[in-house]
Tab-separated table of C-alpha atoms in Angstrom:
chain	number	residue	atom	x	y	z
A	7	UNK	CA	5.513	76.573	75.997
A	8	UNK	CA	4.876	76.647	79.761
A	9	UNK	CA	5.687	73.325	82.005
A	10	UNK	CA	4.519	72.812	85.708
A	11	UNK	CA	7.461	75.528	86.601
A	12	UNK	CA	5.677	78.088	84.416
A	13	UNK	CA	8.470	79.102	82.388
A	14	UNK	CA	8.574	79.631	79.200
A	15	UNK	CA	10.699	78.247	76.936
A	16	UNK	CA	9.732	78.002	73.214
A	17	UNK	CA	10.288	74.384	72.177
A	18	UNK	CA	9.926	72.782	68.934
A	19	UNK	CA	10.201	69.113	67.218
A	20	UNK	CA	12.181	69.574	64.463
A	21	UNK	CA	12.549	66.307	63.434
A	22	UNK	CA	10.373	62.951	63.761
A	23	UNK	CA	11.220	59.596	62.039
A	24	UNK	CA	10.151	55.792	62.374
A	25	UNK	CA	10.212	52.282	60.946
A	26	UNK	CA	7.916	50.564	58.582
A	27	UNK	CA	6.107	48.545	61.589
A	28	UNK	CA	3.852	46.386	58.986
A	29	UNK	CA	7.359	45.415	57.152
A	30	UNK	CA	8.918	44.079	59.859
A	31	UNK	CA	5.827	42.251	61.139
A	32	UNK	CA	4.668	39.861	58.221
A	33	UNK	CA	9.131	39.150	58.420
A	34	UNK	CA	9.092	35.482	60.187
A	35	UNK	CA	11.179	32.787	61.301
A	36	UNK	CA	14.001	35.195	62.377
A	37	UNK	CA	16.734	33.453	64.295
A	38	UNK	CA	16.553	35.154	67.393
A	39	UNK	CA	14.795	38.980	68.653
A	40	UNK	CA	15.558	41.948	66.482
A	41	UNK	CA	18.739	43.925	67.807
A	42	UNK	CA	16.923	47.462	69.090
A	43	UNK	CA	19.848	49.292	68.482
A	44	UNK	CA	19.596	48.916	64.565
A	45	UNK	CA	16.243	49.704	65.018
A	46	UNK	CA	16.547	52.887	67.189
A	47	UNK	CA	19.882	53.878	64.301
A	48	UNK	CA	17.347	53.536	61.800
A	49	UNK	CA	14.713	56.004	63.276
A	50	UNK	CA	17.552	58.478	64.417
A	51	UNK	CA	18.697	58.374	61.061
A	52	UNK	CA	15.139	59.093	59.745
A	53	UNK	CA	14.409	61.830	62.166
A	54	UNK	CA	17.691	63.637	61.398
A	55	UNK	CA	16.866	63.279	57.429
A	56	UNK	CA	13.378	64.942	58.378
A	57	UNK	CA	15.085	67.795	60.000
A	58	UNK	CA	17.645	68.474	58.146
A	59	UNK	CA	20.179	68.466	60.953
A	60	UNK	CA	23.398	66.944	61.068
A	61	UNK	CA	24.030	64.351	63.988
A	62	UNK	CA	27.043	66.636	65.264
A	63	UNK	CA	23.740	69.156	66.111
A	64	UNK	CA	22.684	66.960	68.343
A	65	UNK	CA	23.863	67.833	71.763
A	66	UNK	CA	21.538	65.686	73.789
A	67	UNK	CA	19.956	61.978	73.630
A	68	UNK	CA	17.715	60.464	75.910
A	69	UNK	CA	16.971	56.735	74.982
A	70	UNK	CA	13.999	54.979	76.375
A	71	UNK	CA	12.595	51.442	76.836
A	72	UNK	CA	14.782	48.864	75.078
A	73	UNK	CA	17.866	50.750	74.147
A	74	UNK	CA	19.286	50.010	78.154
A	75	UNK	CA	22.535	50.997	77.247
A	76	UNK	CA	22.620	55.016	76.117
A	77	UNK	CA	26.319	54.543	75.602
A	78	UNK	CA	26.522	52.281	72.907
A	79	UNK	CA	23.692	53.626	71.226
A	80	UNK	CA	25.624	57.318	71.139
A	81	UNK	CA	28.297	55.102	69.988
A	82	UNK	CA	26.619	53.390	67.307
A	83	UNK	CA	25.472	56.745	65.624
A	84	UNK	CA	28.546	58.462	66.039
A	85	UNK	CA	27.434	60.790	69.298
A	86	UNK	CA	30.355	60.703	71.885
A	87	UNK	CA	30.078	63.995	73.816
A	88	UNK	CA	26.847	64.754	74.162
A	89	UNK	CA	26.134	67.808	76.910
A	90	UNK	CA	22.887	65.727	78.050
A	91	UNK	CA	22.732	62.027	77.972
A	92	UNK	CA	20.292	59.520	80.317
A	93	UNK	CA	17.939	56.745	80.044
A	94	UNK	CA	13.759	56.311	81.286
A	95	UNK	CA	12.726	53.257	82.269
A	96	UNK	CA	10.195	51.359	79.440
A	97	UNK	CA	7.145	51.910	81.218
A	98	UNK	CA	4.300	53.491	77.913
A	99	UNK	CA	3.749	56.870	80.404
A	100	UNK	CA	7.888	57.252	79.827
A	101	UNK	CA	6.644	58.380	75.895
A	102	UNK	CA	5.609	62.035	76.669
A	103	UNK	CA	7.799	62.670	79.991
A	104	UNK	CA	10.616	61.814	77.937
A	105	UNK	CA	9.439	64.389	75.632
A	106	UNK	CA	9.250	66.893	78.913
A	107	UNK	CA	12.761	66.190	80.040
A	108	UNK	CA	13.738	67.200	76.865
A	109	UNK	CA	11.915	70.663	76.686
A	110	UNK	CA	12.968	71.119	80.224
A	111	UNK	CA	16.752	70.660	79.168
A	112	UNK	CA	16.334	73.297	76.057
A	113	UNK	CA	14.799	75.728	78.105
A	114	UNK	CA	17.172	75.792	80.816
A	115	UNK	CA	19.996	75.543	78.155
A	116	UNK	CA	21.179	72.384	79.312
A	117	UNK	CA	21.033	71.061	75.653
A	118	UNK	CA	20.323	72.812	72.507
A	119	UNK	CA	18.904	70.414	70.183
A	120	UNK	CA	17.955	66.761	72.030
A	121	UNK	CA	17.123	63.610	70.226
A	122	UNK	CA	14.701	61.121	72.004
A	123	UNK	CA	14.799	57.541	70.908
A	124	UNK	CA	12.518	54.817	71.966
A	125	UNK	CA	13.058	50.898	70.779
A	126	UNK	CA	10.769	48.241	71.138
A	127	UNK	CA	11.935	44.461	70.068
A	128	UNK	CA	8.330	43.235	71.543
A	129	UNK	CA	7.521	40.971	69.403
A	130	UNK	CA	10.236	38.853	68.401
A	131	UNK	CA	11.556	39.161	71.944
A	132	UNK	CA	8.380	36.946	73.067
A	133	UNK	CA	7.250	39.733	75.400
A	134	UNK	CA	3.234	38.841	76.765
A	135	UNK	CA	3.452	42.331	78.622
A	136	UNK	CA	2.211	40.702	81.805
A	137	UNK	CA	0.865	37.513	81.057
A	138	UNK	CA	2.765	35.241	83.093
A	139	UNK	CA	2.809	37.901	86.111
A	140	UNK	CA	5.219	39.841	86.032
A	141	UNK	CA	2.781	43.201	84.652
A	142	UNK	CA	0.904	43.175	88.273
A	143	UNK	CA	1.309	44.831	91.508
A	144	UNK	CA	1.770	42.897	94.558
A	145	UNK	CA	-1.754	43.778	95.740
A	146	UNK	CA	-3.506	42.630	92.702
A	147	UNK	CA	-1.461	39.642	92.033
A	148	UNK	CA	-2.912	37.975	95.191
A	149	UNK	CA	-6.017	38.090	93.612
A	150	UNK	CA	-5.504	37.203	89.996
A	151	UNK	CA	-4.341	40.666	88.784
A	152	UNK	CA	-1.280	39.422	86.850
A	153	UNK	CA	-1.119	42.015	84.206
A	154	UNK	CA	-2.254	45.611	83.459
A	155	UNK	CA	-5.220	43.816	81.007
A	156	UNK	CA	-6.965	42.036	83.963
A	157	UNK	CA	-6.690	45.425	86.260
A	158	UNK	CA	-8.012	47.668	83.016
A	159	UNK	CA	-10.934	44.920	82.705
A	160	UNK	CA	-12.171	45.198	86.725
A	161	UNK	CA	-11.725	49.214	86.341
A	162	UNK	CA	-14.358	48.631	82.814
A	163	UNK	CA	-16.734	46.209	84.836
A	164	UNK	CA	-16.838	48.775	87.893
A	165	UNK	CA	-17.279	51.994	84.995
A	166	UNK	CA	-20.743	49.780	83.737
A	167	UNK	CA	-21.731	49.270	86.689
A	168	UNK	CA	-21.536	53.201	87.463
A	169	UNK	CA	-22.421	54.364	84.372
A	170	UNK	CA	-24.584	51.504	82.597
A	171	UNK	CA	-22.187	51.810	79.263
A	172	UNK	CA	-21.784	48.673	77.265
A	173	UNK	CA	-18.998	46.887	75.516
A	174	UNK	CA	-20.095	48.199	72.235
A	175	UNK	CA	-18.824	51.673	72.967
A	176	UNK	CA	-15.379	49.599	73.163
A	177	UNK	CA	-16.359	48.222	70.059
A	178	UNK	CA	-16.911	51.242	67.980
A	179	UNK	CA	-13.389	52.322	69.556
A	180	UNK	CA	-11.707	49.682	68.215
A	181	UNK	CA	-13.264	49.696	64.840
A	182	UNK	CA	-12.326	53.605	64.405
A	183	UNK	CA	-8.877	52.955	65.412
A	184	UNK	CA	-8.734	50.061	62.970
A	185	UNK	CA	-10.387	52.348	60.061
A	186	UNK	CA	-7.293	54.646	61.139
A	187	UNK	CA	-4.845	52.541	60.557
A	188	UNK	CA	-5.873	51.250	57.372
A	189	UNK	CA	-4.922	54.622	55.913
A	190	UNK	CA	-1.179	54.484	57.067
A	191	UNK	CA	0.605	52.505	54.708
A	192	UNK	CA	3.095	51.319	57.708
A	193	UNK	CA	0.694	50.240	59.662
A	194	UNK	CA	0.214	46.694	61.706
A	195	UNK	CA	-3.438	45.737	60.928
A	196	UNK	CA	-5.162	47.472	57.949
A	197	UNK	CA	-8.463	44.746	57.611
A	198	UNK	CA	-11.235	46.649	58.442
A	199	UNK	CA	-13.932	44.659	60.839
A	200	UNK	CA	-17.555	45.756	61.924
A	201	UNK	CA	-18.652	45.960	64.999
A	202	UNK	CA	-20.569	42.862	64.737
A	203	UNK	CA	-17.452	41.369	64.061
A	204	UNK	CA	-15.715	42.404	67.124
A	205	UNK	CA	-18.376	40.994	69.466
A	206	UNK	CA	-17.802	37.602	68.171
A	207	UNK	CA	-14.192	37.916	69.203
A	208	UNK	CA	-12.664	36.295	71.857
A	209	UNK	CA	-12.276	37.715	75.546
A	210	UNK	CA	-9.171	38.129	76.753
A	211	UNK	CA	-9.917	39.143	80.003
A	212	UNK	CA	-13.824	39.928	80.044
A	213	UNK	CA	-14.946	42.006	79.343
A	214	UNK	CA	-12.288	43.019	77.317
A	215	UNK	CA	-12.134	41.580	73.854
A	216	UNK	CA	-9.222	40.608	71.367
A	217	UNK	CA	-9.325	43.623	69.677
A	218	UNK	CA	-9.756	45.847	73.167
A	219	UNK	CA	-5.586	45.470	73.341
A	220	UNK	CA	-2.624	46.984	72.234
A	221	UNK	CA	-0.203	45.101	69.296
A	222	UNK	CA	2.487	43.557	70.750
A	223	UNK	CA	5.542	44.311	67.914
A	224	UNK	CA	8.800	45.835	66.810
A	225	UNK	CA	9.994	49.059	65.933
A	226	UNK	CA	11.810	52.349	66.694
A	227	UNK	CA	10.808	56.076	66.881
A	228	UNK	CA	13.198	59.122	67.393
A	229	UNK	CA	11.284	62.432	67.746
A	230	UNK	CA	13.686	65.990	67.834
A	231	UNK	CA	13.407	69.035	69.439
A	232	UNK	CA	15.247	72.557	70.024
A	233	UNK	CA	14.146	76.094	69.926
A	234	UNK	CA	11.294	77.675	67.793
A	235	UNK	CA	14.196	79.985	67.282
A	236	UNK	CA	16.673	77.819	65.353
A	237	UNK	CA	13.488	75.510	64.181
A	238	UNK	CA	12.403	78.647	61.996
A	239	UNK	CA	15.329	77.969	60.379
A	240	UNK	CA	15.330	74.062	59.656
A	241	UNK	CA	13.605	71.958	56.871
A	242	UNK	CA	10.180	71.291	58.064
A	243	UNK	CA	7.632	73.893	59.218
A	244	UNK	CA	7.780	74.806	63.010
A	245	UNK	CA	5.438	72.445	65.076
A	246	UNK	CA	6.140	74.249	68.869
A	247	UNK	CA	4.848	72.096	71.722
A	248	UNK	CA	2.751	75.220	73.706
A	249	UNK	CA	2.075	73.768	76.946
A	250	UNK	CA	2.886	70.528	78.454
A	251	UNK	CA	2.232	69.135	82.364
A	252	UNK	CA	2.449	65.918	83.797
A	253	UNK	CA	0.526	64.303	87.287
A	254	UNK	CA	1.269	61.242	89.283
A	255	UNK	CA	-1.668	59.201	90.115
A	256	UNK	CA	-0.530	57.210	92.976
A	257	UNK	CA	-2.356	54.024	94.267
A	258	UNK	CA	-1.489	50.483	95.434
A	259	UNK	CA	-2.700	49.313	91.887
A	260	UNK	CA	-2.767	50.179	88.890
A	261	UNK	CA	-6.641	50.230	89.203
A	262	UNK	CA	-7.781	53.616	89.870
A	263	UNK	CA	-11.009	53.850	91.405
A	264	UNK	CA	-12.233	57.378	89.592
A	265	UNK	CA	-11.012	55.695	86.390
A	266	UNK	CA	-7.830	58.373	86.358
A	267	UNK	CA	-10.512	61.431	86.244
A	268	UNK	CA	-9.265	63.593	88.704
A	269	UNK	CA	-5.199	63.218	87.600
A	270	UNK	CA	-6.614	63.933	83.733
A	271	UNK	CA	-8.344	66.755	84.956
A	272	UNK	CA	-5.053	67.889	86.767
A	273	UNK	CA	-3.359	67.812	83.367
A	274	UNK	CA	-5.846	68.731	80.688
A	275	UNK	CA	-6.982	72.032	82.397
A	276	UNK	CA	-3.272	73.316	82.898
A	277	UNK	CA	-2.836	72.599	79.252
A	278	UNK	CA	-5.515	74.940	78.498
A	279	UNK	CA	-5.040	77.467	80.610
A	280	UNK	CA	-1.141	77.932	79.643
A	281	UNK	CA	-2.296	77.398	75.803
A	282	UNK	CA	-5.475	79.665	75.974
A	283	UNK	CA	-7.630	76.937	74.203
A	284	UNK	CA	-10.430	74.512	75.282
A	285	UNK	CA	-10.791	70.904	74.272
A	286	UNK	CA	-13.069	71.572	71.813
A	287	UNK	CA	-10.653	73.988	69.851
A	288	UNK	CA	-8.178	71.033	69.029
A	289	UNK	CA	-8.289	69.996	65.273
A	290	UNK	CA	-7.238	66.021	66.482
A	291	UNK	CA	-6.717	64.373	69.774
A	292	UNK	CA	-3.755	61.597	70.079
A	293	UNK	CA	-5.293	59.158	73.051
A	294	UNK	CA	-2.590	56.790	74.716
A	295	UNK	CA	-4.427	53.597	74.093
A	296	UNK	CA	-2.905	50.490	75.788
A	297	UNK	CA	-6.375	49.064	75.926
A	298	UNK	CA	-9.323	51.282	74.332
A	299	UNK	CA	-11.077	51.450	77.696
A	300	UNK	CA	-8.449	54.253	78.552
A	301	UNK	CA	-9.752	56.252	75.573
A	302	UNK	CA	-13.111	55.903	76.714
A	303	UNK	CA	-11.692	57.059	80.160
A	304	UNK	CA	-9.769	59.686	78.459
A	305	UNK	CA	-12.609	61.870	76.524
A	306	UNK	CA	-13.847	62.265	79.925
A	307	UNK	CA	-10.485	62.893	81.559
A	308	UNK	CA	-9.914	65.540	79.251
A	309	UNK	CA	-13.147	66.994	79.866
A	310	UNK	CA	-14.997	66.367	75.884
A	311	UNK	CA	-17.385	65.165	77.607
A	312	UNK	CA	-19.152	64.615	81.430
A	313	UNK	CA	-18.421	61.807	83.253
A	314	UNK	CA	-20.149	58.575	81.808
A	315	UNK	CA	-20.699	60.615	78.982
A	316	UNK	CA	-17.925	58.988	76.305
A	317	UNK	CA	-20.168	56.078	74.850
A	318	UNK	CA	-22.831	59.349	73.564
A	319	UNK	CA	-19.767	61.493	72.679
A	320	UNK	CA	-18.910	58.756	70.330
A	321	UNK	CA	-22.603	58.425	68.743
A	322	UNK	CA	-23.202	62.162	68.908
A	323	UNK	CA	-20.024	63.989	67.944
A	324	UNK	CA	-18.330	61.200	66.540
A	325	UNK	CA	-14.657	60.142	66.875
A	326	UNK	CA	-13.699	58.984	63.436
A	327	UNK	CA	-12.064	60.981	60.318
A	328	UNK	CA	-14.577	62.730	57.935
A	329	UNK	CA	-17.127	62.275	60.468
A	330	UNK	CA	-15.785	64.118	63.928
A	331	UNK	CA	-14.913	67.584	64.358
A	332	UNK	CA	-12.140	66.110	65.687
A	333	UNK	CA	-10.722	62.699	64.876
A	334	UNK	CA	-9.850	60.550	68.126
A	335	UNK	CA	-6.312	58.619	67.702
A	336	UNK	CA	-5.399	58.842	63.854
A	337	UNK	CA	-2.467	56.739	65.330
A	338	UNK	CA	-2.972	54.042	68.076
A	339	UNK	CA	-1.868	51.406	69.708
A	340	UNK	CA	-4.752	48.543	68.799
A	341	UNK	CA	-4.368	48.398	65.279
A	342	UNK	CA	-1.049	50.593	63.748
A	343	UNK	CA	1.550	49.787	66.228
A	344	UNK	CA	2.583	49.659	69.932
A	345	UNK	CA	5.384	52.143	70.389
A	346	UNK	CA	4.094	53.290	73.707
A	347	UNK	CA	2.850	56.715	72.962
A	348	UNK	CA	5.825	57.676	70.637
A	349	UNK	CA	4.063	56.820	67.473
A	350	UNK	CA	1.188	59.258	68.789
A	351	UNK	CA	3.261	62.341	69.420
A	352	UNK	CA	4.905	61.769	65.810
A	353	UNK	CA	1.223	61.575	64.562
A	354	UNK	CA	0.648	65.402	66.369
A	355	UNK	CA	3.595	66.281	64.757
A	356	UNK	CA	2.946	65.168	60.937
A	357	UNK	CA	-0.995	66.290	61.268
A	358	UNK	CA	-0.090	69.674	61.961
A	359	UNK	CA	2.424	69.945	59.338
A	360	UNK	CA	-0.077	68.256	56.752
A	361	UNK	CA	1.882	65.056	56.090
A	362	UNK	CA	-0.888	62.399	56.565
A	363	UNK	CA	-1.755	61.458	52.980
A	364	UNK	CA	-5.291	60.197	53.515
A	365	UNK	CA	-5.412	60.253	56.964
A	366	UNK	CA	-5.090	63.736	57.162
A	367	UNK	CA	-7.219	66.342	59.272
A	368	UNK	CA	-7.942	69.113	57.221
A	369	UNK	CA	-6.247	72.424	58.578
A	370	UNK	CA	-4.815	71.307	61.677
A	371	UNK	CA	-3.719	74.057	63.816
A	372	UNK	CA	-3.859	72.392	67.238
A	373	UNK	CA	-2.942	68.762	68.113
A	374	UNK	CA	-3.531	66.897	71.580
A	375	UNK	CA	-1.084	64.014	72.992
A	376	UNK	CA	-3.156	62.724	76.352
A	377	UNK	CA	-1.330	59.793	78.171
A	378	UNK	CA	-3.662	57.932	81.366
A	379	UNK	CA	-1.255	56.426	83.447
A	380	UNK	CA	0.480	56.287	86.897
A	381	UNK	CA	2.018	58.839	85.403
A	382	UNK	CA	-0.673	61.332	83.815
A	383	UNK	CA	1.081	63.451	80.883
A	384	UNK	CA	-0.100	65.490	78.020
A	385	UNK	CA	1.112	68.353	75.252
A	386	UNK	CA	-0.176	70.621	73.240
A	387	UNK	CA	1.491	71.002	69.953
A	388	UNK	CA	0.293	74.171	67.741
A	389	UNK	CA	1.504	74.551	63.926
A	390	UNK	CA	3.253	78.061	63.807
């Protein structure tokens, strides 16, 4: 693997594990928000199980979103002198740069073998993710920008206006993603819906639909990694993480008048120059999908197809297993769960080692983790 310092280093995850997200959805009329430390214990424990490491391995955590207190959590799992040790802020673009810091660390040999654990008590917490303000920027909350949906809708109104798409290209997004999902037993939503269907669903904030945004609910990932090296040696066979980079798209808003283009560009062609690949040589392609205007933004990014292009990609070349060369966000946000990118990396991870059941791409080599954000971020994970 090469980072934005273009050293190598030769990082693997080792280890991925999760919660049944469907489970603890349909579980109501609990007295108070689920505790996200038994959650994040849960998924360390599972990722640990999957690697077949012992938790005295692990030599470095770093815990993001709502586990705000790394040193009770390396308490709770019996972790007290771990070599690296921090916490990210619970922002979604945190998902892969977490999994950076961690490469960054094994490369430079200031950990061997780091866990990453993400929590998200969402749901039973009561979070709206913006609704009563608090997800705008001061600039667009003086003009009725109070969350990240409203700012994602005026970017999709401006992108019609330049490019004469429709809402149905939205629609056909979310309907994939919810085919998706109905193959993963853990999943949020599994009942499919047409595209007919979604039309006659409410706006949220128009022209963004009910189905256009990310599940708001609880669970835990913990995701792995150390050295191919010692990785040749563990349980599960060696998924390295070849390239990675990372861009800051800076702005007053979160609205980004080129739709994040140039910052995805940035990030996608340093990925395949350090891996050697083009976008068309990945087997599937993991979108960060808060809303599923960013995946529409994202094919382009990512350069799948030119700009204003997505809504043919999706007709022509297709975006949805057994019918796409590449299959477009076997995990997601809008329909399996909201673990703000996590779940996605875990998803690279299992296609390429061929654990997907039904869901599976057939002989996955090459897996793509794409994140549009503030932060831009993206990996390439190859099965070795």
């Amino acid at each position: 693997m090469r980072m934005s310092g273009k050293f190598p280093s030769g990082v693997a995850v080792v280890g991925v594990g999760d919660v049944d997200y469907g489970k603890l959805y349909q579980i109501r009329n609990l007295p108070g928000p689920r505790d996200p430390y038994e959650m994040a214990a849960e998924a360390f424990k599972n990722a640990l199980e999957d690697s077949g490491l012992k938790k005295d391995d692990i030599d470095g955590v770093l815990c993001v979103r709502d586990i705000k207190k790394y040193e009770y959590f390396c308490y709770k799992v019996g972790i007290d002198k771990p070599r690296l040790i921090n916490g990210l802020e619970s922002s979604g673009r945190q998902s892969g740069i977490a999994l950076q810091y961690a490469a960054m660390a094994i490369a430079t040999g200031m950990a061997n073998t780091v866990a990453v654990v993400y929590s998200n008590y969402g749901r039973t917490a009561s979070f709206n993710y913006g609704g009563d303000g608090d997800g705008g920027d001061p600039f667009g909350i003086l003009h009725g920008m109070t969350s990240p949906g409203a700012q994602v809708a005026a970017m999709f109104h401006r992108y019609c206006h330049e490019y004469g798409a429709s809402e149905e290209s939205l629609a056909k997004l979310a309907v994939s993603n919810r085919y998706h999902a109905s193959l993963n037993a853990h999943s949020v939503m599994k009942k499919l819906f047409t595209v007919e269907e979604y039309m006659q669903a409410r706006y949220i904030t128009e022209p963004l639909r009910l189905y256009d945004y990310c599940l708001i609910n609880d669970g835990a990932v913990c995701m792995i990694l150390t050295s191919v090296e010692r990785a040749k040696d563990l349980r599960k066979p060696v998924v390295e993480m070849i390239a990675t980079s990372a861009c800051g798209d800076m702005a007053s808003s979160y609205m980004k008048e080129d739709f994040f283009y140039k910052g995805l560009q940035t990030v996608s062609n340093e990925l395949y120059a350090v891996a050697g690949v083009k976008a068309e040589d990945m087997d599937n392609i993991q979108i960060y999908d808060n809303f599923t205007t960013t995946i529409l933004f994202s094919l382009e990014g990512i350069g799948l197809c030119e700009r204003g292009g997505a809504g043919d990609y999706i007709d022509k070349v297709g975006i949805t297993l057994g019918r796409s060369p590449r299959p477009i966000n076997t995990a997601n946000h809008t329909s399996e769960t909201y673990m703000q990118g996590f779940n996605h990396q875990v998803e690279c991870v299992r296609q390429l080692r061929g654990e997907c059941g039904v869901r599976q791409v057939p002989n996955s080599k090459l897996s793509m983790y794409i994140c549009a954000a503030p932060i831009i971020s993206g990996h390439i994970f190859a099965a070795i």
